[in-house]
PDB file of C-alpha atoms in Angstrom:
ATOM      1  CA  UNK A   1     147.109  73.260  52.863  1.00 57.00           C
ATOM      2  CA  UNK A   2     150.530  72.127  50.658  1.00 60.00           C
ATOM      3  CA  UNK A   3     152.968  74.218  52.286  1.00 81.00           C
ATOM      4  CA  UNK A   4     151.385  74.320  55.833  1.00 93.00           C
ATOM      5  CA  UNK A   5     154.552  73.590  57.900  1.00 98.00           C
ATOM      6  CA  UNK A   6     154.891  70.394  60.453  1.00 98.00           C
ATOM      7  CA  UNK A   7     155.556  71.358  64.036  1.00 98.00           C
ATOM      8  CA  UNK A   8     156.236  69.298  67.238  1.00 98.00           C
ATOM      9  CA  UNK A   9     156.782  70.692  70.497  1.00 98.00           C
ATOM     10  CA  UNK A  10     157.025  68.536  73.635  1.00 98.00           C
ATOM     11  CA  UNK A  11     155.480  69.122  76.677  1.00 97.00           C
ATOM     12  CA  UNK A  12     152.898  70.804  75.167  1.00 97.00           C
ATOM     13  CA  UNK A  13     150.342  70.505  77.078  1.00 97.00           C
ATOM     14  CA  UNK A  14     150.542  72.775  79.532  1.00 95.00           C
ATOM     15  CA  UNK A  15     152.369  76.160  80.742  1.00 94.00           C
ATOM     16  CA  UNK A  16     154.920  77.557  78.017  1.00 95.00           C
ATOM     17  CA  UNK A  17     154.351  74.618  75.867  1.00 96.00           C
ATOM     18  CA  UNK A  18     150.734  74.855  75.508  1.00 97.00           C
ATOM     19  CA  UNK A  19     151.381  78.521  74.659  1.00 97.00           C
ATOM     20  CA  UNK A  20     153.883  77.783  71.831  1.00 98.00           C
ATOM     21  CA  UNK A  21     151.780  75.065  70.701  1.00 98.00           C
ATOM     22  CA  UNK A  22     149.144  77.943  70.143  1.00 98.00           C
ATOM     23  CA  UNK A  23     151.086  80.259  68.863  1.00 98.00           C
ATOM     24  CA  UNK A  24     152.132  78.042  66.359  1.00 98.00           C
ATOM     25  CA  UNK A  25     148.856  76.979  65.888  1.00 98.00           C
ATOM     26  CA  UNK A  26     148.078  80.679  64.614  1.00 97.00           C
ATOM     27  CA  UNK A  27     150.710  81.011  62.176  1.00 97.00           C
ATOM     28  CA  UNK A  28     148.964  78.353  60.589  1.00 97.00           C
ATOM     29  CA  UNK A  29     150.779  75.296  61.070  1.00 98.00           C
ATOM     30  CA  UNK A  30     150.041  72.003  61.703  1.00 98.00           C
ATOM     31  CA  UNK A  31     151.182  70.778  65.383  1.00 98.00           C
ATOM     32  CA  UNK A  32     151.829  67.843  66.800  1.00 98.00           C
ATOM     33  CA  UNK A  33     151.897  68.644  71.045  1.00 98.00           C
ATOM     34  CA  UNK A  34     154.162  65.755  72.652  1.00 98.00           C
ATOM     35  CA  UNK A  35     153.068  64.961  76.150  1.00 98.00           C
ATOM     36  CA  UNK A  36     154.014  61.925  78.143  1.00 96.00           C
ATOM     37  CA  UNK A  37     150.718  61.023  79.745  1.00 96.00           C
ATOM     38  CA  UNK A  38     147.954  60.495  76.619  1.00 97.00           C
ATOM     39  CA  UNK A  39     145.115  62.001  78.839  1.00 97.00           C
ATOM     40  CA  UNK A  40     146.640  65.305  79.783  1.00 97.00           C
ATOM     41  CA  UNK A  41     148.206  65.322  76.093  1.00 98.00           C
ATOM     42  CA  UNK A  42     144.825  65.051  74.698  1.00 98.00           C
ATOM     43  CA  UNK A  43     142.492  67.607  77.463  1.00 98.00           C
ATOM     44  CA  UNK A  44     145.583  69.969  75.965  1.00 98.00           C
ATOM     45  CA  UNK A  45     144.765  68.851  72.261  1.00 98.00           C
ATOM     46  CA  UNK A  46     140.483  69.502  72.848  1.00 98.00           C
ATOM     47  CA  UNK A  47     141.016  73.078  74.451  1.00 97.00           C
ATOM     48  CA  UNK A  48     142.786  73.859  71.231  1.00 98.00           C
ATOM     49  CA  UNK A  49     140.868  72.236  68.450  1.00 96.00           C
ATOM     50  CA  UNK A  50     139.450  75.938  67.877  1.00 96.00           C
ATOM     51  CA  UNK A  51     142.603  77.255  66.750  1.00 96.00           C
ATOM     52  CA  UNK A  52     143.725  75.064  64.580  1.00 97.00           C
ATOM     53  CA  UNK A  53     145.429  71.335  63.413  1.00 98.00           C
ATOM     54  CA  UNK A  54     146.601  70.181  67.031  1.00 98.00           C
ATOM     55  CA  UNK A  55     147.560  66.108  66.670  1.00 98.00           C
ATOM     56  CA  UNK A  56     148.510  64.508  70.207  1.00 98.00           C
ATOM     57  CA  UNK A  57     151.739  62.533  69.557  1.00 98.00           C
ATOM     58  CA  UNK A  58     153.424  60.288  73.122  1.00 98.00           C
ATOM     59  CA  UNK A  59     156.996  61.905  73.475  1.00 98.00           C
ATOM     60  CA  UNK A  60     157.903  60.868  76.830  1.00 97.00           C
ATOM     61  CA  UNK A  61     162.146  61.911  76.991  1.00 96.00           C
ATOM     62  CA  UNK A  62     162.889  58.781  79.498  1.00 94.00           C
ATOM     63  CA  UNK A  63     161.029  56.491  77.184  1.00 96.00           C
ATOM     64  CA  UNK A  64     162.960  56.000  73.717  1.00 97.00           C
ATOM     65  CA  UNK A  65     160.445  53.669  72.990  1.00 97.00           C
ATOM     66  CA  UNK A  66     157.975  56.339  72.827  1.00 97.00           C
ATOM     67  CA  UNK A  67     160.552  58.944  70.980  1.00 98.00           C
ATOM     68  CA  UNK A  68     161.210  55.944  68.072  1.00 98.00           C
ATOM     69  CA  UNK A  69     157.113  55.123  67.484  1.00 98.00           C
ATOM     70  CA  UNK A  70     156.625  59.294  67.396  1.00 98.00           C
ATOM     71  CA  UNK A  71     159.494  59.690  65.135  1.00 98.00           C
ATOM     72  CA  UNK A  72     157.555  56.488  62.866  1.00 98.00           C
ATOM     73  CA  UNK A  73     154.282  57.911  62.920  1.00 98.00           C
ATOM     74  CA  UNK A  74     155.318  61.030  61.629  1.00 98.00           C
ATOM     75  CA  UNK A  75     157.411  59.839  58.733  1.00 98.00           C
ATOM     76  CA  UNK A  76     154.351  57.907  57.912  1.00 98.00           C
ATOM     77  CA  UNK A  77     151.646  60.713  57.967  1.00 97.00           C
ATOM     78  CA  UNK A  78     153.917  63.582  57.097  1.00 97.00           C
ATOM     79  CA  UNK A  79     157.465  62.147  55.455  1.00 97.00           C
ATOM     80  CA  UNK A  80     158.848  65.412  57.526  1.00 98.00           C
ATOM     81  CA  UNK A  81     159.148  68.204  60.608  1.00 98.00           C
ATOM     82  CA  UNK A  82     159.946  71.730  58.909  1.00 98.00           C
ATOM     83  CA  UNK A  83     159.789  72.403  63.192  1.00 98.00           C
ATOM     84  CA  UNK A  84     161.057  70.499  66.446  1.00 98.00           C
ATOM     85  CA  UNK A  85     160.275  72.591  69.942  1.00 98.00           C
ATOM     86  CA  UNK A  86     162.210  70.984  72.164  1.00 98.00           C
ATOM     87  CA  UNK A  87     160.637  72.538  75.063  1.00 97.00           C
ATOM     88  CA  UNK A  88     159.604  69.335  77.570  1.00 96.00           C
ATOM     89  CA  UNK A  89     161.818  69.640  81.037  1.00 94.00           C
ATOM     90  CA  UNK A  90     162.216  69.529  84.475  1.00 94.00           C
ATOM     91  CA  UNK A  91     163.159  71.007  87.870  1.00 92.00           C
ATOM     92  CA  UNK A  92     163.890  68.849  90.518  1.00 94.00           C
ATOM     93  CA  UNK A  93     163.255  68.786  94.279  1.00 95.00           C
ATOM     94  CA  UNK A  94     166.661  68.499  95.831  1.00 97.00           C
ATOM     95  CA  UNK A  95     168.570  70.575  93.608  1.00 96.00           C
ATOM     96  CA  UNK A  96     170.491  73.582  94.915  1.00 96.00           C
ATOM     97  CA  UNK A  97     174.156  74.803  95.180  1.00 96.00           C
ATOM     98  CA  UNK A  98     177.003  72.960  94.475  1.00 96.00           C
ATOM     99  CA  UNK A  99     177.262  72.518  98.394  1.00 96.00           C
ATOM    100  CA  UNK A 100     174.359  71.641  99.055  1.00 96.00           C
ATOM    101  CA  UNK A 101     172.687  69.930  95.756  1.00 97.00           C
ATOM    102  CA  UNK A 102     171.483  66.390  95.926  1.00 98.00           C
ATOM    103  CA  UNK A 103     174.082  64.533  93.432  1.00 98.00           C
ATOM    104  CA  UNK A 104     170.781  62.288  92.759  1.00 98.00           C
ATOM    105  CA  UNK A 105     168.856  65.610  91.963  1.00 98.00           C
ATOM    106  CA  UNK A 106     171.315  66.975  89.332  1.00 98.00           C
ATOM    107  CA  UNK A 107     171.480  63.566  87.737  1.00 98.00           C
ATOM    108  CA  UNK A 108     168.028  63.236  86.878  1.00 97.00           C
ATOM    109  CA  UNK A 109     168.208  66.878  85.531  1.00 97.00           C
ATOM    110  CA  UNK A 110     170.720  66.187  83.154  1.00 98.00           C
ATOM    111  CA  UNK A 111     169.413  62.948  82.239  1.00 97.00           C
ATOM    112  CA  UNK A 112     166.342  65.070  81.345  1.00 97.00           C
ATOM    113  CA  UNK A 113     166.870  67.887  80.219  1.00 97.00           C
ATOM    114  CA  UNK A 114     169.775  67.454  78.355  1.00 98.00           C
ATOM    115  CA  UNK A 115     170.450  63.840  77.574  1.00 98.00           C
ATOM    116  CA  UNK A 116     166.543  63.811  77.171  1.00 98.00           C
ATOM    117  CA  UNK A 117     166.162  66.194  74.666  1.00 98.00           C
ATOM    118  CA  UNK A 118     169.587  64.977  72.835  1.00 98.00           C
ATOM    119  CA  UNK A 119     167.453  61.785  72.506  1.00 98.00           C
ATOM    120  CA  UNK A 120     164.749  63.460  70.496  1.00 98.00           C
ATOM    121  CA  UNK A 121     166.466  65.556  68.781  1.00 98.00           C
ATOM    122  CA  UNK A 122     168.570  62.559  67.501  1.00 98.00           C
ATOM    123  CA  UNK A 123     165.168  60.643  67.069  1.00 98.00           C
ATOM    124  CA  UNK A 124     163.380  63.594  64.773  1.00 98.00           C
ATOM    125  CA  UNK A 125     166.589  64.982  62.859  1.00 98.00           C
ATOM    126  CA  UNK A 126     165.833  63.234  59.917  1.00 98.00           C
ATOM    127  CA  UNK A 127     162.540  64.051  59.441  1.00 98.00           C
ATOM    128  CA  UNK A 128     164.191  67.652  59.928  1.00 98.00           C
ATOM    129  CA  UNK A 129     166.844  66.920  57.218  1.00 98.00           C
ATOM    130  CA  UNK A 130     163.996  65.715  55.165  1.00 97.00           C
ATOM    131  CA  UNK A 131     161.817  69.454  55.810  1.00 97.00           C
ATOM    132  CA  UNK A 132     162.838  72.512  52.784  1.00 94.00           C
ATOM    133  CA  UNK A 133     164.232  74.963  55.676  1.00 95.00           C
ATOM    134  CA  UNK A 134     164.317  73.009  59.241  1.00 98.00           C
ATOM    135  CA  UNK A 135     164.052  74.761  62.606  1.00 98.00           C
ATOM    136  CA  UNK A 136     165.263  73.596  65.879  1.00 98.00           C
ATOM    137  CA  UNK A 137     164.417  75.285  69.421  1.00 98.00           C
ATOM    138  CA  UNK A 138     165.386  74.351  72.187  1.00 98.00           C
ATOM    139  CA  UNK A 139     163.471  76.205  75.352  1.00 98.00           C
ATOM    140  CA  UNK A 140     166.494  77.037  77.645  1.00 97.00           C
ATOM    141  CA  UNK A 141     166.910  79.753  80.272  1.00 95.00           C
ATOM    142  CA  UNK A 142     169.481  82.280  81.144  1.00 93.00           C
ATOM    143  CA  UNK A 143     170.665  79.745  83.723  1.00 94.00           C
ATOM    144  CA  UNK A 144     172.308  78.188  81.358  1.00 95.00           C
ATOM    145  CA  UNK A 145     174.605  80.943  80.334  1.00 96.00           C
ATOM    146  CA  UNK A 146     177.783  80.683  82.172  1.00 95.00           C
ATOM    147  CA  UNK A 147     178.033  84.601  81.818  1.00 96.00           C
ATOM    148  CA  UNK A 148     174.442  85.353  83.408  1.00 95.00           C
ATOM    149  CA  UNK A 149     174.877  82.635  86.074  1.00 93.00           C
ATOM    150  CA  UNK A 150     178.325  84.276  87.490  1.00 93.00           C
ATOM    151  CA  UNK A 151     176.562  87.574  87.938  1.00 91.00           C
ATOM    152  CA  UNK A 152     173.543  86.487  89.791  1.00 87.00           C
ATOM    153  CA  UNK A 153     173.347  84.599  92.908  1.00 83.00           C
ATOM    154  CA  UNK A 154     171.342  81.445  91.047  1.00 84.00           C
ATOM    155  CA  UNK A 155     172.193  78.278  93.061  1.00 87.00           C
ATOM    156  CA  UNK A 156     170.578  75.585  91.384  1.00 94.00           C
ATOM    157  CA  UNK A 157     173.156  74.065  89.480  1.00 97.00           C
ATOM    158  CA  UNK A 158     171.500  70.737  88.095  1.00 97.00           C
ATOM    159  CA  UNK A 159     168.900  72.897  86.140  1.00 96.00           C
ATOM    160  CA  UNK A 160     171.405  75.376  85.510  1.00 97.00           C
ATOM    161  CA  UNK A 161     174.132  72.887  84.317  1.00 98.00           C
ATOM    162  CA  UNK A 162     171.414  70.710  82.166  1.00 98.00           C
ATOM    163  CA  UNK A 163     170.199  74.479  80.463  1.00 97.00           C
ATOM    164  CA  UNK A 164     173.948  74.776  79.881  1.00 98.00           C
ATOM    165  CA  UNK A 165     174.907  71.331  78.324  1.00 98.00           C
ATOM    166  CA  UNK A 166     171.666  72.088  76.085  1.00 98.00           C
ATOM    167  CA  UNK A 167     172.813  75.486  74.875  1.00 98.00           C
ATOM    168  CA  UNK A 168     176.089  73.321  73.767  1.00 98.00           C
ATOM    169  CA  UNK A 169     173.622  71.090  72.183  1.00 98.00           C
ATOM    170  CA  UNK A 170     172.492  73.860  70.042  1.00 98.00           C
ATOM    171  CA  UNK A 171     176.281  75.243  69.669  1.00 98.00           C
ATOM    172  CA  UNK A 172     177.292  72.114  68.600  1.00 98.00           C
ATOM    173  CA  UNK A 173     174.871  70.793  66.322  1.00 98.00           C
ATOM    174  CA  UNK A 174     173.961  74.515  64.866  1.00 98.00           C
ATOM    175  CA  UNK A 175     177.786  74.365  63.172  1.00 98.00           C
ATOM    176  CA  UNK A 176     177.226  70.250  62.367  1.00 98.00           C
ATOM    177  CA  UNK A 177     174.236  72.081  60.088  1.00 98.00           C
ATOM    178  CA  UNK A 178     175.590  75.079  58.755  1.00 96.00           C
ATOM    179  CA  UNK A 179     175.114  73.589  55.576  1.00 95.00           C
ATOM    180  CA  UNK A 180     171.906  72.680  55.636  1.00 96.00           C
ATOM    181  CA  UNK A 181     168.737  75.080  55.889  1.00 94.00           C
ATOM    182  CA  UNK A 182     168.617  73.956  58.958  1.00 98.00           C
ATOM    183  CA  UNK A 183     168.846  76.703  62.007  1.00 98.00           C
ATOM    184  CA  UNK A 184     169.284  75.619  65.292  1.00 98.00           C
ATOM    185  CA  UNK A 185     168.832  78.316  68.097  1.00 98.00           C
ATOM    186  CA  UNK A 186     167.671  78.127  72.163  1.00 98.00           C
ATOM    187  CA  UNK A 187     165.037  80.401  73.447  1.00 98.00           C
ATOM    188  CA  UNK A 188     165.205  81.597  77.519  1.00 96.00           C
ATOM    189  CA  UNK A 189     161.773  82.383  78.202  1.00 92.00           C
ATOM    190  CA  UNK A 190     162.367  84.649  80.968  1.00 72.00           C
ATOM    191  CA  UNK A 191     161.176  84.272  84.376  1.00 68.00           C
ATOM    192  CA  UNK A 192     157.788  82.827  83.669  1.00 65.00           C
ATOM    193  CA  UNK A 193     155.007  82.047  85.815  1.00 54.00           C
ATOM    194  CA  UNK A 194     154.732  78.538  85.950  1.00 65.00           C
ATOM    195  CA  UNK A 195     154.410  74.598  87.760  1.00 56.00           C
ATOM    196  CA  UNK A 196     158.514  75.129  87.422  1.00 61.00           C
ATOM    197  CA  UNK A 197     158.854  77.646  89.698  1.00 56.00           C
ATOM    198  CA  UNK A 198     155.192  77.209  91.870  1.00 57.00           C
ATOM    199  CA  UNK A 199     153.875  79.803  89.698  1.00 57.00           C
ATOM    200  CA  UNK A 200     156.324  82.632  91.023  1.00 63.00           C
ATOM    201  CA  UNK A 201     157.643  84.748  88.025  1.00 60.00           C
ATOM    202  CA  UNK A 202     156.944  87.344  86.763  1.00 63.00           C
ATOM    203  CA  UNK A 203     155.389  86.803  82.789  1.00 77.00           C
ATOM    204  CA  UNK A 204     152.522  84.444  81.931  1.00 86.00           C
ATOM    205  CA  UNK A 205     152.896  82.066  79.450  1.00 85.00           C
ATOM    206  CA  UNK A 206     152.522  83.687  76.612  1.00 92.00           C
ATOM    207  CA  UNK A 207     155.039  86.135  77.265  1.00 92.00           C
ATOM    208  CA  UNK A 208     157.450  83.455  77.446  1.00 93.00           C
ATOM    209  CA  UNK A 209     156.439  81.602  74.815  1.00 95.00           C
ATOM    210  CA  UNK A 210     156.813  84.508  72.158  1.00 96.00           C
ATOM    211  CA  UNK A 211     160.578  84.236  72.025  1.00 97.00           C
ATOM    212  CA  UNK A 212     160.482  80.340  70.703  1.00 98.00           C
ATOM    213  CA  UNK A 213     157.591  81.144  68.653  1.00 98.00           C
ATOM    214  CA  UNK A 214     159.486  83.692  66.911  1.00 98.00           C
ATOM    215  CA  UNK A 215     162.803  81.099  66.454  1.00 98.00           C
ATOM    216  CA  UNK A 216     160.983  78.189  65.090  1.00 98.00           C
ATOM    217  CA  UNK A 217     159.154  81.073  62.248  1.00 98.00           C
ATOM    218  CA  UNK A 218     162.861  82.057  61.464  1.00 98.00           C
ATOM    219  CA  UNK A 219     163.314  83.260  57.881  1.00 96.00           C
ATOM    220  CA  UNK A 220     165.852  82.501  55.591  1.00 95.00           C
ATOM    221  CA  UNK A 221     167.911  85.298  56.496  1.00 96.00           C
ATOM    222  CA  UNK A 222     167.830  84.676  60.543  1.00 97.00           C
ATOM    223  CA  UNK A 223     170.416  83.246  62.779  1.00 97.00           C
ATOM    224  CA  UNK A 224     171.812  80.098  64.105  1.00 98.00           C
ATOM    225  CA  UNK A 225     173.660  78.856  66.815  1.00 98.00           C
ATOM    226  CA  UNK A 226     172.105  81.521  69.315  1.00 98.00           C
ATOM    227  CA  UNK A 227     170.923  81.962  72.434  1.00 98.00           C
ATOM    228  CA  UNK A 228     168.163  84.900  72.933  1.00 97.00           C
ATOM    229  CA  UNK A 229     165.383  86.080  74.860  1.00 95.00           C
ATOM    230  CA  UNK A 230     162.355  88.652  74.013  1.00 92.00           C
ATOM    231  CA  UNK A 231     164.970  91.722  74.953  1.00 92.00           C
ATOM    232  CA  UNK A 232     167.886  89.719  71.884  1.00 96.00           C
ATOM    233  CA  UNK A 233     170.615  87.856  72.150  1.00 97.00           C
ATOM    234  CA  UNK A 234     172.040  86.504  75.214  1.00 96.00           C
ATOM    235  CA  UNK A 235     175.323  85.705  76.494  1.00 96.00           C
ATOM    236  CA  UNK A 236     177.029  82.135  76.344  1.00 95.00           C
TER     237      UNK A 236
END
């Protein structure tokens, strides 16, 4: 299909990422499922094979060589990238309140969730710029909102700080690309039952994926530089 959208979803082998891949396949996209472990990525691709054209791509946020190799592969195979969904992220043991959080754990959360996502974005942005109307979606969290966290007793300093930094990437990149057809937004899945929280969330992964899918498929008149959930725009 000449007009088929090409998408890449990082951390696509499980949880919310897996459902984002499924949703984009159902929307008719060809989806590259990014995962750092080949066996798990290939297994996820096999599970989704009946849903559409899905392909595995090694993407490890902590390994720059995999990002460069993946970008080179997409450049050869597709020549552009319509949709980049930065979904991969971690929750680190030892994270906690500012009083008791392990500094190394906070550093690890920032390294993966923010710096790793920045590295992915920089690696694939040239391909997104080649698309007719690129979309970049950063999977964030209400825990990355200074306004919302200020009203709750949520003591995960590293994770919250990493998602707040990710939101800053959304805002600054959206502004930098405002004169292009590219839209950059943060999607907040909500309290979703995944291994990130010990499967304690109240929403299903499919529910958690819905907003990222919507933002990935935004029409021309859609917003840029926002954070939203399925309930609407959220404050920074």
